[in-house]
GROMACS .gro file of C-alpha atoms in nm:
model
  293
    1MET     CA    1 -20.554 -20.664  -2.232
    2PRO     CA    2 -20.736 -20.445  -1.984
    3THR     CA    3 -20.893 -20.610  -1.684
    4GLN     CA    4 -21.223 -20.437  -1.757
    5PRO     CA    5 -21.350 -20.540  -2.102
    6LEU     CA    6 -21.562 -20.310  -2.312
    7PRO     CA    7 -21.863 -20.529  -2.396
    8GLN     CA    8 -22.028 -20.254  -2.597
    9ILE     CA    9 -21.770 -20.297  -2.870
   10ILE     CA   10 -21.712 -20.672  -2.843
   11PRO     CA   11 -21.759 -20.859  -3.070
   12ASP     CA   12 -22.003 -20.695  -3.311
   13ILE     CA   13 -21.837 -20.358  -3.354
   14LEU     CA   14 -21.493 -20.515  -3.363
   15ARG     CA   15 -21.616 -20.728  -3.649
   16GLU     CA   16 -21.737 -20.415  -3.828
   17VAL     CA   17 -21.401 -20.251  -3.773
   18PHE     CA   18 -21.230 -20.562  -3.906
   19LEU     CA   19 -21.448 -20.551  -4.215
   20TYR     CA   20 -21.377 -20.182  -4.256
   21PHE     CA   21 -21.001 -20.234  -4.258
   22THR     CA   22 -21.000 -20.560  -4.452
   23PRO     CA   23 -20.939 -20.524  -4.827
   24PRO     CA   24 -21.219 -20.643  -5.056
   25LYS     CA   25 -21.241 -21.012  -5.143
   26SER     CA   26 -21.065 -21.117  -4.826
   27SER     CA   27 -21.135 -21.443  -4.652
   28ASP     CA   28 -21.415 -21.478  -4.399
   29PRO     CA   29 -21.320 -21.252  -4.103
   30ASP     CA   30 -21.476 -21.501  -3.864
   31LEU     CA   31 -21.184 -21.729  -3.940
   32ILE     CA   32 -20.926 -21.471  -3.831
   33PRO     CA   33 -20.864 -21.370  -3.466
   34LEU     CA   34 -21.004 -21.025  -3.404
   35ASP     CA   35 -20.694 -20.903  -3.225
   36LEU     CA   36 -20.499 -20.963  -3.545
   37PHE     CA   37 -20.738 -20.774  -3.771
   38ALA     CA   38 -20.462 -20.554  -3.913
   39CYS     CA   39 -20.247 -20.844  -4.028
   40SER     CA   40 -20.424 -20.866  -4.363
   41LEU     CA   41 -20.311 -20.512  -4.436
   42LEU     CA   42 -19.947 -20.570  -4.362
   43SER     CA   43 -19.842 -20.827  -4.618
   44SER     CA   44 -19.652 -20.733  -4.931
   45THR     CA   45 -19.958 -20.789  -5.150
   46THR     CA   46 -20.227 -20.613  -4.949
   47LEU     CA   47 -20.036 -20.342  -4.763
   48CYS     CA   48 -20.267 -20.050  -4.694
   49GLN     CA   49 -20.522 -20.133  -4.961
   50MET     CA   50 -20.818 -19.954  -4.810
   51PRO     CA   51 -21.174 -20.050  -4.905
   52THR     CA   52 -21.384 -19.801  -5.094
   53LYS     CA   53 -21.671 -19.817  -4.846
   54THR     CA   54 -21.676 -19.586  -4.544
   55LEU     CA   55 -21.821 -19.633  -4.199
   56PRO     CA   56 -21.821 -19.283  -4.050
   57GLN     CA   57 -21.993 -19.404  -3.734
   58LEU     CA   58 -21.671 -19.585  -3.642
   59ILE     CA   59 -21.450 -19.279  -3.667
   60PRO     CA   60 -21.299 -19.163  -3.444
   61ASP     CA   61 -21.478 -19.249  -3.120
   62ILE     CA   62 -21.523 -19.622  -3.176
   63LEU     CA   63 -21.171 -19.656  -3.310
   64ARG     CA   64 -21.039 -19.500  -2.994
   65GLU     CA   65 -21.238 -19.745  -2.783
   66VAL     CA   66 -21.105 -20.038  -2.982
   67PHE     CA   67 -20.752 -19.908  -2.947
   68LEU     CA   68 -20.791 -19.869  -2.571
   69TYR     CA   69 -20.936 -20.219  -2.550
   70PHE     CA   70 -20.628 -20.372  -2.707
   71ALA     CA   71 -20.380 -20.147  -2.528
   72PRO     CA   72 -20.217 -20.311  -2.225
   73PRO     CA   73 -20.302 -20.150  -1.891
   74ASN     CA   74 -20.061 -19.898  -1.745
   75SER     CA   75 -19.806 -19.930  -2.023
   76SER     CA   76 -19.463 -19.853  -1.886
   77GLY     CA   77 -19.250 -19.925  -2.188
   78PRO     CA   78 -19.255 -20.006  -2.560
   79ASP     CA   79 -19.210 -20.379  -2.504
   80LEU     CA   80 -19.556 -20.396  -2.347
   81ILE     CA   81 -19.728 -20.267  -2.659
   82PRO     CA   82 -19.834 -20.554  -2.886
   83PRO     CA   83 -19.671 -20.531  -3.231
   84ASP     CA   84 -20.007 -20.569  -3.402
   85LEU     CA   85 -20.147 -20.282  -3.198
   86PHE     CA   86 -19.857 -20.065  -3.306
   87ALA     CA   87 -19.918 -20.166  -3.667
   88CYS     CA   88 -20.290 -20.097  -3.637
   89SER     CA   89 -20.217 -19.744  -3.522
   90LEU     CA   90 -20.057 -19.676  -3.860
   91VAL     CA   91 -20.323 -19.830  -4.081
   92CYS     CA   92 -20.515 -19.513  -4.159
   93LYS     CA   93 -20.502 -19.146  -4.068
   94TYR     CA   94 -20.805 -19.173  -3.839
   95TRP     CA   95 -20.663 -19.455  -3.632
   96TYR     CA   96 -20.323 -19.287  -3.635
   97GLY     CA   97 -20.472 -18.962  -3.510
   98GLU     CA   98 -20.617 -19.140  -3.209
   99ALA     CA   99 -20.322 -19.365  -3.139
  100CYS     CA  100 -20.045 -19.112  -3.176
  101PRO     CA  101 -20.099 -18.929  -2.844
  102LEU     CA  102 -20.120 -19.261  -2.661
  103LEU     CA  103 -19.805 -19.409  -2.813
  104ASP     CA  104 -19.605 -19.092  -2.869
  105ARG     CA  105 -19.369 -19.143  -2.577
  106TYR     CA  106 -19.281 -19.501  -2.663
  107LYS     CA  107 -19.319 -19.571  -3.031
  108PHE     CA  108 -19.332 -19.241  -3.212
  109GLN     CA  109 -19.015 -19.090  -3.070
  110GLN     CA  110 -18.805 -19.403  -3.022
  111LEU     CA  111 -18.863 -19.718  -3.225
  112THR     CA  112 -18.726 -20.027  -3.052
  113LEU     CA  113 -18.657 -20.335  -3.263
  114ASN     CA  114 -18.572 -20.629  -3.041
  115SER     CA  115 -18.598 -21.007  -3.022
  116ARG     CA  116 -18.960 -20.976  -2.910
  117TYR     CA  117 -19.047 -20.917  -3.273
  118THR     CA  118 -19.053 -21.214  -3.505
  119SER     CA  119 -18.885 -21.188  -3.843
  120ASP     CA  120 -19.230 -21.162  -4.005
  121GLU     CA  121 -19.326 -20.874  -3.776
  122LEU     CA  122 -19.002 -20.696  -3.858
  123LYS     CA  123 -19.081 -20.738  -4.227
  124ARG     CA  124 -19.426 -20.590  -4.172
  125ILE     CA  125 -19.284 -20.293  -3.985
  126GLY     CA  126 -19.035 -20.248  -4.268
  127GLY     CA  127 -19.326 -20.251  -4.512
  128LEU     CA  128 -19.501 -19.984  -4.309
  129PHE     CA  129 -19.188 -19.771  -4.321
  130ILE     CA  130 -19.186 -19.787  -4.699
  131GLU     CA  131 -19.559 -19.723  -4.734
  132TYR     CA  132 -19.583 -19.433  -4.496
  133ARG     CA  133 -19.267 -19.268  -4.615
  134ARG     CA  134 -19.417 -19.267  -4.962
  135ASN     CA  135 -19.744 -19.128  -4.829
  136GLY     CA  136 -19.569 -18.855  -4.629
  137GLN     CA  137 -19.728 -18.960  -4.300
  138GLU     CA  138 -19.647 -18.747  -3.997
  139TYR     CA  139 -19.519 -19.059  -3.824
  140PHE     CA  140 -19.181 -19.021  -3.993
  141ASN     CA  141 -19.140 -18.667  -3.868
  142LYS     CA  142 -19.171 -18.785  -3.509
  143ILE     CA  143 -18.913 -19.061  -3.479
  144GLU     CA  144 -18.587 -18.930  -3.339
  145SER     CA  145 -18.422 -19.252  -3.224
  146VAL     CA  146 -18.407 -19.616  -3.335
  147LEU     CA  147 -18.280 -19.890  -3.104
  148VAL     CA  148 -18.188 -20.222  -3.267
  149ASP     CA  149 -18.149 -20.471  -2.983
  150ILE     CA  150 -18.168 -20.831  -3.100
  151ILE     CA  151 -17.925 -20.943  -2.835
  152SER     CA  152 -18.036 -21.303  -2.786
  153LEU     CA  153 -17.961 -21.419  -3.139
  154THR     CA  154 -17.637 -21.530  -3.298
  155ALA     CA  155 -17.520 -21.457  -3.650
  156SER     CA  156 -17.577 -21.822  -3.748
  157ASP     CA  157 -17.928 -21.834  -3.604
  158PRO     CA  158 -18.190 -21.888  -3.880
  159VAL     CA  159 -18.412 -21.625  -3.719
  160MET     CA  160 -18.125 -21.377  -3.731
  161LYS     CA  161 -18.075 -21.444  -4.101
  162LEU     CA  162 -18.441 -21.368  -4.161
  163SER     CA  163 -18.443 -21.063  -3.935
  164MET     CA  164 -18.133 -20.893  -4.070
  165PRO     CA  165 -18.280 -20.805  -4.413
  166ALA     CA  166 -18.592 -20.670  -4.243
  167VAL     CA  167 -18.388 -20.449  -4.011
  168GLN     CA  168 -18.182 -20.335  -4.307
  169THR     CA  169 -18.502 -20.231  -4.484
  170ILE     CA  170 -18.603 -20.029  -4.180
  171LEU     CA  171 -18.261 -19.864  -4.161
  172ALA     CA  172 -18.285 -19.785  -4.530
  173HIS     CA  173 -18.606 -19.588  -4.476
  174LEU     CA  174 -18.515 -19.384  -4.173
  175PRO     CA  175 -18.726 -19.079  -4.096
  176PRO     CA  176 -18.586 -18.733  -4.175
  177LYS     CA  177 -18.554 -18.622  -3.814
  178GLN     CA  178 -18.382 -18.927  -3.676
  179THR     CA  179 -18.035 -18.843  -3.551
  180ARG     CA  180 -17.981 -19.117  -3.293
  181LEU     CA  181 -17.915 -19.483  -3.361
  182CYS     CA  182 -17.818 -19.757  -3.116
  183ILE     CA  183 -17.708 -20.094  -3.254
  184MET     CA  184 -17.675 -20.366  -2.993
  185PRO     CA  185 -17.460 -20.684  -3.005
  186LYS     CA  186 -17.417 -20.895  -3.316
  187PHE     CA  187 -17.529 -20.623  -3.559
  188ALA     CA  188 -17.270 -20.348  -3.543
  189GLY     CA  189 -16.985 -20.547  -3.694
  190THR     CA  190 -17.174 -20.724  -3.970
  191PRO     CA  191 -17.102 -20.645  -4.337
  192TRP     CA  192 -17.466 -20.572  -4.424
  193PHE     CA  193 -17.483 -20.309  -4.151
  194ALA     CA  194 -17.173 -20.135  -4.286
  195ARG     CA  195 -17.312 -20.151  -4.640
  196SER     CA  196 -17.634 -19.987  -4.519
  197PHE     CA  197 -17.438 -19.681  -4.412
  198LEU     CA  198 -17.217 -19.673  -4.719
  199ARG     CA  199 -17.498 -19.675  -4.973
  200LYS     CA  200 -17.503 -19.337  -5.143
  201ASP     CA  201 -17.873 -19.364  -5.227
  202ILE     CA  202 -17.968 -19.345  -4.858
  203PRO     CA  203 -17.875 -18.988  -4.759
  204SER     CA  204 -18.096 -19.007  -4.450
  205LEU     CA  205 -17.837 -19.234  -4.288
  206LEU     CA  206 -17.579 -18.958  -4.313
  207ILE     CA  207 -17.768 -18.720  -4.082
  208MET     CA  208 -17.687 -18.931  -3.776
  209THR     CA  209 -17.517 -18.731  -3.504
  210HIS     CA  210 -17.541 -18.975  -3.210
  211ILE     CA  211 -17.431 -19.337  -3.255
  212HIS     CA  212 -17.398 -19.617  -3.000
  213LEU     CA  213 -17.241 -19.940  -3.127
  214HIS     CA  214 -17.204 -20.268  -2.939
  215ASP     CA  215 -16.981 -20.544  -3.072
  216ASN     CA  216 -16.996 -20.794  -2.782
  217SER     CA  217 -16.752 -21.034  -2.945
  218SER     CA  218 -16.521 -21.237  -2.721
  219ASN     CA  219 -16.275 -21.292  -3.007
  220PRO     CA  220 -16.213 -20.977  -3.213
  221ILE     CA  221 -16.236 -21.037  -3.586
  222PRO     CA  222 -16.040 -20.795  -3.810
  223THR     CA  223 -16.314 -20.779  -4.072
  224ARG     CA  224 -16.570 -20.685  -3.805
  225GLN     CA  225 -16.342 -20.408  -3.681
  226ASN     CA  226 -16.301 -20.279  -4.035
  227HIS     CA  227 -16.679 -20.272  -4.088
  228ILE     CA  228 -16.723 -20.061  -3.775
  229ASN     CA  229 -16.441 -19.832  -3.889
  230ASP     CA  230 -16.616 -19.785  -4.223
  231VAL     CA  231 -16.941 -19.693  -4.048
  232ILE     CA  232 -16.768 -19.433  -3.830
  233ALA     CA  233 -16.585 -19.291  -4.131
  234SER     CA  234 -16.908 -19.252  -4.328
  235LEU     CA  235 -17.055 -19.045  -4.043
  236SER     CA  236 -16.741 -18.855  -3.947
  237LEU     CA  237 -16.838 -18.512  -4.080
  238ARG     CA  238 -17.154 -18.483  -3.868
  239LEU     CA  239 -17.095 -18.713  -3.574
  240GLU     CA  240 -17.131 -18.536  -3.238
  241SER     CA  241 -17.157 -18.830  -2.998
  242LEU     CA  242 -17.001 -19.175  -3.030
  243LYS     CA  243 -17.038 -19.452  -2.773
  244LEU     CA  244 -16.866 -19.784  -2.825
  245THR     CA  245 -16.918 -20.092  -2.611
  246ASP     CA  246 -16.689 -20.395  -2.644
  247VAL     CA  247 -16.543 -20.263  -2.968
  248THR     CA  248 -16.180 -20.359  -3.021
  249PHE     CA  249 -15.964 -20.089  -3.176
  250ASN     CA  250 -15.699 -20.135  -3.442
  251ALA     CA  251 -15.466 -19.884  -3.606
  252LYS     CA  252 -15.730 -19.783  -3.857
  253THR     CA  253 -15.979 -19.710  -3.578
  254TYR     CA  254 -15.763 -19.432  -3.438
  255ASP     CA  255 -15.712 -19.282  -3.783
  256THR     CA  256 -16.086 -19.300  -3.844
  257LEU     CA  257 -16.170 -19.128  -3.517
  258CYS     CA  258 -15.940 -18.841  -3.610
  259LEU     CA  259 -16.175 -18.769  -3.902
  260CYS     CA  260 -16.458 -18.689  -3.658
  261THR     CA  261 -16.392 -18.316  -3.638
  262THR     CA  262 -16.734 -18.233  -3.489
  263LEU     CA  263 -16.720 -18.499  -3.218
  264ARG     CA  264 -16.815 -18.359  -2.876
  265GLU     CA  265 -16.868 -18.677  -2.678
  266PHE     CA  266 -16.679 -19.004  -2.686
  267HIS     CA  267 -16.721 -19.311  -2.465
  268ASN     CA  268 -16.544 -19.641  -2.506
  269ARG     CA  269 -16.647 -19.913  -2.264
  270ARG     CA  270 -16.557 -20.274  -2.212
  271ARG     CA  271 -16.749 -20.515  -1.998
  272HIS     CA  272 -16.652 -20.480  -1.632
  273GLU     CA  273 -16.462 -20.159  -1.708
  274SER     CA  274 -16.551 -19.793  -1.685
  275TYR     CA  275 -16.606 -19.581  -1.993
  276HIS     CA  276 -16.267 -19.418  -1.941
  277ASP     CA  277 -16.053 -19.722  -2.009
  278HIS     CA  278 -15.704 -19.729  -2.157
  279GLN     CA  279 -15.826 -19.714  -2.516
  280GLY     CA  280 -16.044 -19.416  -2.439
  281ALA     CA  281 -15.748 -19.234  -2.286
  282ARG     CA  282 -15.542 -19.287  -2.598
  283VAL     CA  283 -15.823 -19.166  -2.819
  284SER     CA  284 -15.872 -18.858  -2.603
  285SER     CA  285 -15.509 -18.763  -2.657
  286THR     CA  286 -15.537 -18.829  -3.029
  287LEU     CA  287 -15.856 -18.647  -3.123
  288THR     CA  288 -15.845 -18.275  -3.186
  289SER     CA  289 -16.179 -18.188  -3.022
  290LYS     CA  290 -16.122 -18.036  -2.679
  291ASP     CA  291 -16.461 -18.155  -2.559
  292VAL     CA  292 -16.403 -18.526  -2.603
  293LEU     CA  293 -16.483 -18.715  -2.285
   0.00000   0.00000   0.00000
């Protein structure tokens, strides 16, 4: 929250804005925190159901003031932007038009999904992906990179089990211009992640040209290695850059990498080692691309 409040819009106009965005027959808005006024739009039953009434006096100047009120001061990164604020910026084209220039650098070019989001928030973002892809919103033409970094969770964590389907939904509705994907520890070697890439009904996943996968497993598991191999194989015809961190190779990995005929950049890194470790040297001598690093 900014240190200097905007009393001219608090609380009366915020309440009007809440009423404007709240679907008809909703509960009393006085019972719902004003800074969560978009939540009612982001559930599976009320997603983006706009009221028929219009309040032109709130658009766009007042909406911009409300947005600035909720925006954290001197934002230096995407983690400082409240998830609800990000969601609010996608609620309608007027709000989006005002929010886009302010969030463009952080949210509309790279979407970061990390442990700061709860499983419910990830589900809501996934719902927004579905809704706005169907509506053809410009938002999807802006995202170029998605970073999935839920590093603090383990595969057996209940929160992880709730989050994984939500992230899978987001991956299944990737924007048309996205060519970069970074998957941090615990996700890259999971079966559901491999299945996401192997589904033929999601052609948008096959346009990826830059992939960064982290395994971060102290004890290599053959099935996890095979899942990562399958992911690389599914992207082999278009892949230009591949970065692997803590990924253990097996015989199939080398064969899979040889399928990447367009690969221009390759890094393989282990913790406490440089990118050019012994596995990377072997791969460099195996691949046909002269530009492999």
